[in-house]
Amino acid sequence: MAFFTINSDRMLNKWMNAFIVGLFYVFAFLYVALQLDVSLFYFVQQPAFLTDHTFISEFTTYPGGIGQYLSLFFEQFFMFPKWGAFIAVILVFLTAFFSVSYLKKITTRPLILLTAWLLPVVISLMVWHNLKYAFSINTQLLITFIALYATIFIKKLKPVFAFMVLFVLAVAVYFVCGPLFFYIFVLALLIPYLLSKEKQQLIFAAGFILLVVLLPFITHRFIQPISVSQAWYSFIPNRPLFLTNKTPWIIYFIFIYFPVLLIASYLFASKKEKEKKNSLLQTIMVAIIFAGLLFFGIKTFNNKDERLVMQIAQAAQKEDWKKVLQLARKTVKYDRMVNFYLNQAFYYTNQMTSNLFAFGQYLGIDGLVVDYPLAGEICMPSSYLYARLGLTGNALRFAYETQTLLPNSPFVLMQIIDCLIVEHEYANARYFLNQLNKNWLYRSFVADRVAFIEGKLSSLKTLDVEKLRSYNVTTDFYTASPEFNLLQLAKHNPNNRMAKEYLITLYLMKNDLVSFINYLVNDSYLNLTNLPKTYQEAVLVYWAMTKEPIEKSKHIKIDDTIRKRFNDFSKQMGKDKKEAYRILCEDFIDTYWLYFAFDNPMVTKNAVKTRQVLPKN
Amino acid sequence: MIKYIFPLYILLAGAFLSSCSHIPGGTVNEVKSLPAIYPDYTNIVIPNNIAPLNFIIKEPGNDYYVQIKHANELTYLHSKDGMIQLSLTKWKKWLKKNINDTIYYQIYIKDSQGKLNRYQQFYQFVSSDSIDPYMAYRLINTGYVLWEKLGIYQRCLENFTEKPIIESSSVDKACMNCHSFSAQNPNTMMIHTRQYNSGTTILYNHHLTKFNTKTDHTLSAGVYPSWNPNGYLLAMSTNIIGQQFHALLPKRINVTDAASDIILYNVKTNTVTTCPQLCTPWRENLPAWSPDGKYLYYISAPKRLIDPPMIDANEPYSLLRISYDVNTNSWGKADTLIRAGDINGSVTFAKPSPDGKYVVFTLTHSGYFTIHYKDADLYLLNLETKEITKADINSDCVDSYHSWSHNGHWMVLSSKRPNNLFTRPWFTHFSANGTFTKPFVLPQEEPDFYTSFLMNYNIPEFITGEVKTTPMEWRDAIKVPAVPVMFDTSVDVDALTGATAAKK
């Protein structure tokens, strides 16, 4: 014990502090790069940073908009996991650096300074687990502290002049960073004035208090047509509904911690604090407390299920179906979108006719096709599915709906461009190519598509234009239910295996075994003597439930094993329903029969949950 | 969008591009065609108060020289990239000096081998007829059901200033549409909001009030409005609107009504009224007042038999009008002006000219919501001779919603030319003899603006001045609960379409 407390070597303390700070930030980088994966954040939020006037002007219409615009510059690098992690952590480091630099002018107490170093990174690591977190909060905090740091130099000017400059700077902070950051800034300026006994200083303090009250009021009433929350207390940017979510409570610490440290600094400073040598033990204790806090924070805020769903969606977007299957195995809770992506993965890995019902298809058709109810979340997934199925018109429609919500999202623009290329609408594709070209990260995509349009490239690596064109319908119809759409696609092109498998699966999921059998026996694409496992299982159910099966179905050949299993299954069905389900789950979990009898939403009454459309401000 | 920033950039750009540079000497190769320029501002008639018509020369070359001849003066411009942006101040002077005269453009392009090519000269004739100084429109993305950012904007046509009248972000992301002005008057207007903060907000007597025009006796809140020139009567339709999406491009969406009727709202008395002629089992829709306020033009289609409609269902709308006496609040007999069967199409968006002599309407194969119909074209009905002519301003793409300037010499049309995707406002001059001139698109400061602007201009409406009511005032008016309107108890019919049920 004495070894730690009696150590009076200031250098050692300094190095120890630096070591601890370094340790936290290195850990933060590694954690963000290896565990959090900011590319997932990029995938969910699809940030775009453009420099044209139309784009920028949108961010000038509400307080905090400019900070959000600047943040987009950093967020675009989240596309690259390691660079993104580096940038995110550096921004937090700079935030801490400027806040510490400011505090150092007031106090030299190492514990306060160490806290100022560690709190931003600890809180950030917690909130970054939320994939819908608005990263602009970090950027705005950094800008606020840079402005605060600048006040150190401004205060050296003549008092009245300094006050005027600070006043203007505070107004700038309000418009660049938004109201809550403005309050932090003003509070930091206000405290020394309030603590001062000089009359002039108190007048200055009154000036700032007046500013805090009047600026949001004047902005709301006379300058910008914004809501009350945008003027007074909002820190989340204008975002489409599907990107908003409940703000984690820890976020408020970002706005509280600095004023608290500041007050603590002044309180200690006012006691004529002498430069005390920090005890090594205290330093280590603080480090341990923060490490514990971090551990607790990560455990609390790490929503593994949500991350997994997004990882699956990301893998599906990249058409990495093996990864989709692999990740889906890790899911614990049922999720409609996981179900949706998994079904596609089953198709692309040739398992749709054998393994589909091994996964709980609890929402039936609503997990196969997700175009209802229409909401931001389902538009792009639906667009991708319809594009793959070859119904490009519908794919384009859903992509346009998303573009309405995220006008400059690179993923959305890319999808629209590809759909238009498939549809031979080259002139229209160019509008979107021009817009996407403003995003420097996608110049090579644009160059490829332009070369294709101009005939300089005969094919595209990531888009099988000819195949999709051959899938597309040639006779117009109004798109309607998924069943109707799939039927049209399957009718149009006998080679559209995906549409056919989806259609048959849809019949199975609907328990519409008559349509299933009719399709089976009338479409030459399947060999009735060698049907896939799931189809054979469904045929057995059809035969069991139909007094007079259609003649052609008698040509269907069923494997002996499947027939035997069906008999076993049927025997159990005679028992008590609950008991039967428990027993059948053990041996027949992968069968259509279990779905047909128990898991079908027509039996369970499971339905897609809908939400209130828009939370009121 | 608000142009809060970059004023310096704009000034610098103007100053730079107005700098003079003579055509270099040497051999000139004559090119026997017009130069390709974007937007196409070649050989057009322009108002004497329009903003500069900036353009890009879309021909290959290393140096671009433009010689502009105006009122016996020559101006030379030089550009390395083909972008031609004209100084606003100088342009204004040119227009002033050239009223009823022609501005000629001669373009020279130096190619990669240093050879100078001279293209055929093109002109812009400066009309003595000025255009209304402002235009209002909605900007919206291409989505069909969802929305996020949209708003009603006003653009000064004499320069490049665009300001929001109200944006959805101010009012909890409410969807907004149906902006309408009484005789192009910026002080008497309305905007409709829906989904959130829904209602019809009316600016009348310098005061904003939000009304709920839906009553127990009407199908829906009033939409597709038209102001009587008296400034206090609003004709609107009440509709049950549906959407169907096409599987096969280039068709995209079909917007149709299961039912519709027409109502009349009196701002002074806060009452809604109608008459049996406007609430029949047929679908009466899109009312438009004559400039003297004595006639109400509208379209009407037979009752729908199959709902939702089949893919090629024919829903033909005819054009009718009905006389109205504002003093006695009495309606005359409905008169069919164009029978859909006679014209082999469906009539929509009928807009009487301010002189009362013509009606310009859109003709399409079926239905009335033509903004997605490629075959939609504008036609002119001469009310004296009843002669119908196809306007020679149409393109292969959608040519639809149009409105007149207050002097009747300019018309703005919503056209999706050249690629049938985005709607842009195009202007055309209209002569007393019933002819239009080649349309030109709304000029922008950056000539390549439209090549990557992904929003649509909806319902362009001329206004004679700026809407001075601020977005903050609109916001505050829209965010309060709507004042309910009263249904006229003296009318013996409901606007509940189709049924034409007598009120109980």
PDB file of N, CA and C in Angstrom, chain A residues 235-284:
ATOM      1  N   PHE A 235     -31.457  16.951 -29.998  1.00  0.00           N
ATOM      2  CA  PHE A 235     -30.076  16.733 -30.443  1.00  0.00           C
ATOM      3  C   PHE A 235     -29.991  15.630 -31.494  1.00  0.00           C
ATOM      4  N   ILE A 236     -31.121  15.051 -31.832  1.00  0.00           N
ATOM      5  CA  ILE A 236     -31.143  14.044 -32.893  1.00  0.00           C
ATOM      6  C   ILE A 236     -31.521  14.747 -34.198  1.00  0.00           C
ATOM      7  N   PRO A 237     -30.780  14.487 -35.223  1.00  0.00           N
ATOM      8  CA  PRO A 237     -31.050  15.200 -36.475  1.00  0.00           C
ATOM      9  C   PRO A 237     -32.366  14.780 -37.122  1.00  0.00           C
ATOM     10  N   ASN A 238     -32.739  15.540 -38.122  1.00  0.00           N
ATOM     11  CA  ASN A 238     -33.899  15.172 -38.926  1.00  0.00           C
ATOM     12  C   ASN A 238     -33.606  13.867 -39.626  1.00  0.00           C
ATOM     13  N   ARG A 239     -34.323  12.838 -39.264  1.00  0.00           N
ATOM     14  CA  ARG A 239     -34.059  11.555 -39.917  1.00  0.00           C
ATOM     15  C   ARG A 239     -35.368  10.856 -40.212  1.00  0.00           C
ATOM     16  N   PRO A 240     -35.354  10.008 -41.227  1.00  0.00           N
ATOM     17  CA  PRO A 240     -36.591   9.270 -41.500  1.00  0.00           C
ATOM     18  C   PRO A 240     -36.960   8.383 -40.325  1.00  0.00           C
ATOM     19  N   LEU A 241     -38.217   8.081 -40.247  1.00  0.00           N
ATOM     20  CA  LEU A 241     -38.754   7.357 -39.099  1.00  0.00           C
ATOM     21  C   LEU A 241     -38.005   6.062 -38.816  1.00  0.00           C
ATOM     22  N   PHE A 242     -37.644   5.341 -39.867  1.00  0.00           N
ATOM     23  CA  PHE A 242     -37.051   4.037 -39.600  1.00  0.00           C
ATOM     24  C   PHE A 242     -35.613   4.137 -39.085  1.00  0.00           C
ATOM     25  N   LEU A 243     -35.082   5.343 -39.040  1.00  0.00           N
ATOM     26  CA  LEU A 243     -33.756   5.512 -38.432  1.00  0.00           C
ATOM     27  C   LEU A 243     -33.831   6.145 -37.056  1.00  0.00           C
ATOM     28  N   THR A 244     -35.017   6.504 -36.636  1.00  0.00           N
ATOM     29  CA  THR A 244     -35.117   7.064 -35.292  1.00  0.00           C
ATOM     30  C   THR A 244     -35.407   5.925 -34.322  1.00  0.00           C
ATOM     31  N   ASN A 245     -35.018   6.096 -33.123  1.00  0.00           N
ATOM     32  CA  ASN A 245     -35.339   5.097 -32.110  1.00  0.00           C
ATOM     33  C   ASN A 245     -35.256   5.744 -30.743  1.00  0.00           C
ATOM     34  N   LYS A 246     -35.543   4.978 -29.752  1.00  0.00           N
ATOM     35  CA  LYS A 246     -35.535   5.515 -28.402  1.00  0.00           C
ATOM     36  C   LYS A 246     -34.082   5.805 -28.004  1.00  0.00           C
ATOM     37  N   THR A 247     -33.837   7.008 -27.587  1.00  0.00           N
ATOM     38  CA  THR A 247     -32.481   7.389 -27.235  1.00  0.00           C
ATOM     39  C   THR A 247     -32.053   6.710 -25.935  1.00  0.00           C
ATOM     40  N   PRO A 248     -30.893   6.033 -25.920  1.00  0.00           N
ATOM     41  CA  PRO A 248     -30.453   5.420 -24.662  1.00  0.00           C
ATOM     42  C   PRO A 248     -30.166   6.504 -23.620  1.00  0.00           C
ATOM     43  N   TRP A 249     -30.562   6.222 -22.399  1.00  0.00           N
ATOM     44  CA  TRP A 249     -30.459   7.235 -21.346  1.00  0.00           C
ATOM     45  C   TRP A 249     -29.030   7.722 -21.135  1.00  0.00           C
ATOM     46  N   ILE A 250     -28.072   6.856 -21.419  1.00  0.00           N
ATOM     47  CA  ILE A 250     -26.678   7.214 -21.156  1.00  0.00           C
ATOM     48  C   ILE A 250     -26.233   8.429 -21.984  1.00  0.00           C
ATOM     49  N   ILE A 251     -26.968   8.660 -23.082  1.00  0.00           N
ATOM     50  CA  ILE A 251     -26.589   9.758 -23.972  1.00  0.00           C
ATOM     51  C   ILE A 251     -26.587  11.093 -23.227  1.00  0.00           C
ATOM     52  N   TYR A 252     -27.455  11.211 -22.231  1.00  0.00           N
ATOM     53  CA  TYR A 252     -27.552  12.499 -21.536  1.00  0.00           C
ATOM     54  C   TYR A 252     -26.298  12.812 -20.735  1.00  0.00           C
ATOM     55  N   PHE A 253     -25.515  11.777 -20.435  1.00  0.00           N
ATOM     56  CA  PHE A 253     -24.252  12.020 -19.736  1.00  0.00           C
ATOM     57  C   PHE A 253     -23.287  12.839 -20.584  1.00  0.00           C
ATOM     58  N   ILE A 254     -23.446  12.691 -21.903  1.00  0.00           N
ATOM     59  CA  ILE A 254     -22.593  13.472 -22.808  1.00  0.00           C
ATOM     60  C   ILE A 254     -22.802  14.964 -22.570  1.00  0.00           C
ATOM     61  N   PHE A 255     -24.029  15.309 -22.232  1.00  0.00           N
ATOM     62  CA  PHE A 255     -24.335  16.730 -22.040  1.00  0.00           C
ATOM     63  C   PHE A 255     -24.116  17.183 -20.591  1.00  0.00           C
ATOM     64  N   ILE A 256     -24.025  16.223 -19.720  1.00  0.00           N
ATOM     65  CA  ILE A 256     -23.944  16.583 -18.297  1.00  0.00           C
ATOM     66  C   ILE A 256     -22.505  16.548 -17.777  1.00  0.00           C
ATOM     67  N   TYR A 257     -21.726  15.582 -18.273  1.00  0.00           N
ATOM     68  CA  TYR A 257     -20.455  15.325 -17.602  1.00  0.00           C
ATOM     69  C   TYR A 257     -19.525  16.539 -17.603  1.00  0.00           C
ATOM     70  N   PHE A 258     -19.491  17.270 -18.693  1.00  0.00           N
ATOM     71  CA  PHE A 258     -18.543  18.368 -18.751  1.00  0.00           C
ATOM     72  C   PHE A 258     -18.928  19.508 -17.810  1.00  0.00           C
ATOM     73  N   PRO A 259     -20.180  19.945 -17.815  1.00  0.00           N
ATOM     74  CA  PRO A 259     -20.536  20.984 -16.844  1.00  0.00           C
ATOM     75  C   PRO A 259     -20.255  20.544 -15.399  1.00  0.00           C
ATOM     76  N   VAL A 260     -20.464  19.255 -15.098  1.00  0.00           N
ATOM     77  CA  VAL A 260     -20.194  18.779 -13.734  1.00  0.00           C
ATOM     78  C   VAL A 260     -18.703  18.878 -13.431  1.00  0.00           C
ATOM     79  N   LEU A 261     -17.888  18.428 -14.383  1.00  0.00           N
ATOM     80  CA  LEU A 261     -16.428  18.518 -14.184  1.00  0.00           C
ATOM     81  C   LEU A 261     -15.987  19.968 -14.046  1.00  0.00           C
ATOM     82  N   LEU A 262     -16.640  20.792 -14.820  1.00  0.00           N
ATOM     83  CA  LEU A 262     -16.288  22.207 -14.813  1.00  0.00           C
ATOM     84  C   LEU A 262     -16.589  22.828 -13.447  1.00  0.00           C
ATOM     85  N   ILE A 263     -17.738  22.527 -12.949  1.00  0.00           N
ATOM     86  CA  ILE A 263     -18.112  23.063 -11.636  1.00  0.00           C
ATOM     87  C   ILE A 263     -17.161  22.521 -10.572  1.00  0.00           C
ATOM     88  N   ALA A 264     -16.867  21.226 -10.689  1.00  0.00           N
ATOM     89  CA  ALA A 264     -15.923  20.623  -9.732  1.00  0.00           C
ATOM     90  C   ALA A 264     -14.568  21.322  -9.816  1.00  0.00           C
ATOM     91  N   SER A 265     -14.137  21.590 -11.019  1.00  0.00           N
ATOM     92  CA  SER A 265     -12.838  22.254 -11.214  1.00  0.00           C
ATOM     93  C   SER A 265     -12.825  23.612 -10.542  1.00  0.00           C
ATOM     94  N   TYR A 266     -13.913  24.381 -10.752  1.00  0.00           N
ATOM     95  CA  TYR A 266     -13.962  25.711 -10.153  1.00  0.00           C
ATOM     96  C   TYR A 266     -14.024  25.629  -8.634  1.00  0.00           C
ATOM     97  N   LEU A 267     -14.764  24.655  -8.150  1.00  0.00           N
ATOM     98  CA  LEU A 267     -14.885  24.518  -6.702  1.00  0.00           C
ATOM     99  C   LEU A 267     -13.523  24.241  -6.087  1.00  0.00           C
ATOM    100  N   PHE A 268     -12.787  23.341  -6.697  1.00  0.00           N
ATOM    101  CA  PHE A 268     -11.446  23.038  -6.168  1.00  0.00           C
ATOM    102  C   PHE A 268     -10.494  24.205  -6.381  1.00  0.00           C
ATOM    103  N   ALA A 269     -10.633  24.805  -7.543  1.00  0.00           N
ATOM    104  CA  ALA A 269      -9.741  25.924  -7.842  1.00  0.00           C
ATOM    105  C   ALA A 269      -9.986  27.065  -6.871  1.00  0.00           C
ATOM    106  N   SER A 270     -11.225  27.246  -6.478  1.00  0.00           N
ATOM    107  CA  SER A 270     -11.543  28.353  -5.592  1.00  0.00           C
ATOM    108  C   SER A 270     -10.960  28.165  -4.203  1.00  0.00           C
ATOM    109  N   LYS A 271     -10.582  26.934  -3.913  1.00  0.00           N
ATOM    110  CA  LYS A 271      -9.965  26.691  -2.605  1.00  0.00           C
ATOM    111  C   LYS A 271      -8.459  26.851  -2.687  1.00  0.00           C
ATOM    112  N   LYS A 272      -8.045  27.610  -3.660  1.00  0.00           N
ATOM    113  CA  LYS A 272      -6.615  27.860  -3.881  1.00  0.00           C
ATOM    114  C   LYS A 272      -5.845  26.550  -3.897  1.00  0.00           C
ATOM    115  N   GLU A 273      -6.293  25.730  -4.727  1.00  0.00           N
ATOM    116  CA  GLU A 273      -5.697  24.401  -4.841  1.00  0.00           C
ATOM    117  C   GLU A 273      -4.209  24.518  -5.187  1.00  0.00           C
ATOM    118  N   LYS A 274      -3.455  23.796  -4.472  1.00  0.00           N
ATOM    119  CA  LYS A 274      -2.042  23.720  -4.808  1.00  0.00           C
ATOM    120  C   LYS A 274      -1.866  22.483  -5.655  1.00  0.00           C
ATOM    121  N   GLU A 275      -0.863  22.525  -6.440  1.00  0.00           N
ATOM    122  CA  GLU A 275      -0.670  21.381  -7.321  1.00  0.00           C
ATOM    123  C   GLU A 275      -0.352  20.156  -6.486  1.00  0.00           C
ATOM    124  N   LYS A 276      -1.335  19.362  -6.307  1.00  0.00           N
ATOM    125  CA  LYS A 276      -1.184  18.187  -5.466  1.00  0.00           C
ATOM    126  C   LYS A 276      -0.665  17.035  -6.292  1.00  0.00           C
ATOM    127  N   LYS A 277       0.185  16.282  -5.686  1.00  0.00           N
ATOM    128  CA  LYS A 277       0.640  15.115  -6.426  1.00  0.00           C
ATOM    129  C   LYS A 277      -0.407  14.029  -6.275  1.00  0.00           C
ATOM    130  N   ASN A 278      -0.770  13.536  -7.358  1.00  0.00           N
ATOM    131  CA  ASN A 278      -1.790  12.498  -7.340  1.00  0.00           C
ATOM    132  C   ASN A 278      -1.201  11.216  -6.787  1.00  0.00           C
ATOM    133  N   SER A 279      -2.018  10.530  -6.086  1.00  0.00           N
ATOM    134  CA  SER A 279      -1.532   9.235  -5.639  1.00  0.00           C
ATOM    135  C   SER A 279      -1.789   8.216  -6.723  1.00  0.00           C
ATOM    136  N   LEU A 280      -0.835   7.358  -6.882  1.00  0.00           N
ATOM    137  CA  LEU A 280      -0.931   6.342  -7.921  1.00  0.00           C
ATOM    138  C   LEU A 280      -2.147   5.456  -7.687  1.00  0.00           C
ATOM    139  N   LEU A 281      -2.407   5.244  -6.398  1.00  0.00           N
ATOM    140  CA  LEU A 281      -3.537   4.382  -6.054  1.00  0.00           C
ATOM    141  C   LEU A 281      -4.849   4.987  -6.546  1.00  0.00           C
ATOM    142  N   GLN A 282      -4.969   6.296  -6.325  1.00  0.00           N
ATOM    143  CA  GLN A 282      -6.193   6.980  -6.772  1.00  0.00           C
ATOM    144  C   GLN A 282      -6.357   6.844  -8.283  1.00  0.00           C
ATOM    145  N   THR A 283      -5.255   7.033  -8.979  1.00  0.00           N
ATOM    146  CA  THR A 283      -5.289   6.942 -10.439  1.00  0.00           C
ATOM    147  C   THR A 283      -5.762   5.556 -10.868  1.00  0.00           C
ATOM    148  N   ILE A 284      -5.149   4.567 -10.227  1.00  0.00           N
ATOM    149  CA  ILE A 284      -5.506   3.199 -10.602  1.00  0.00           C
ATOM    150  C   ILE A 284      -6.963   2.912 -10.239  1.00  0.00           C
TER     151      ILE A 284
END
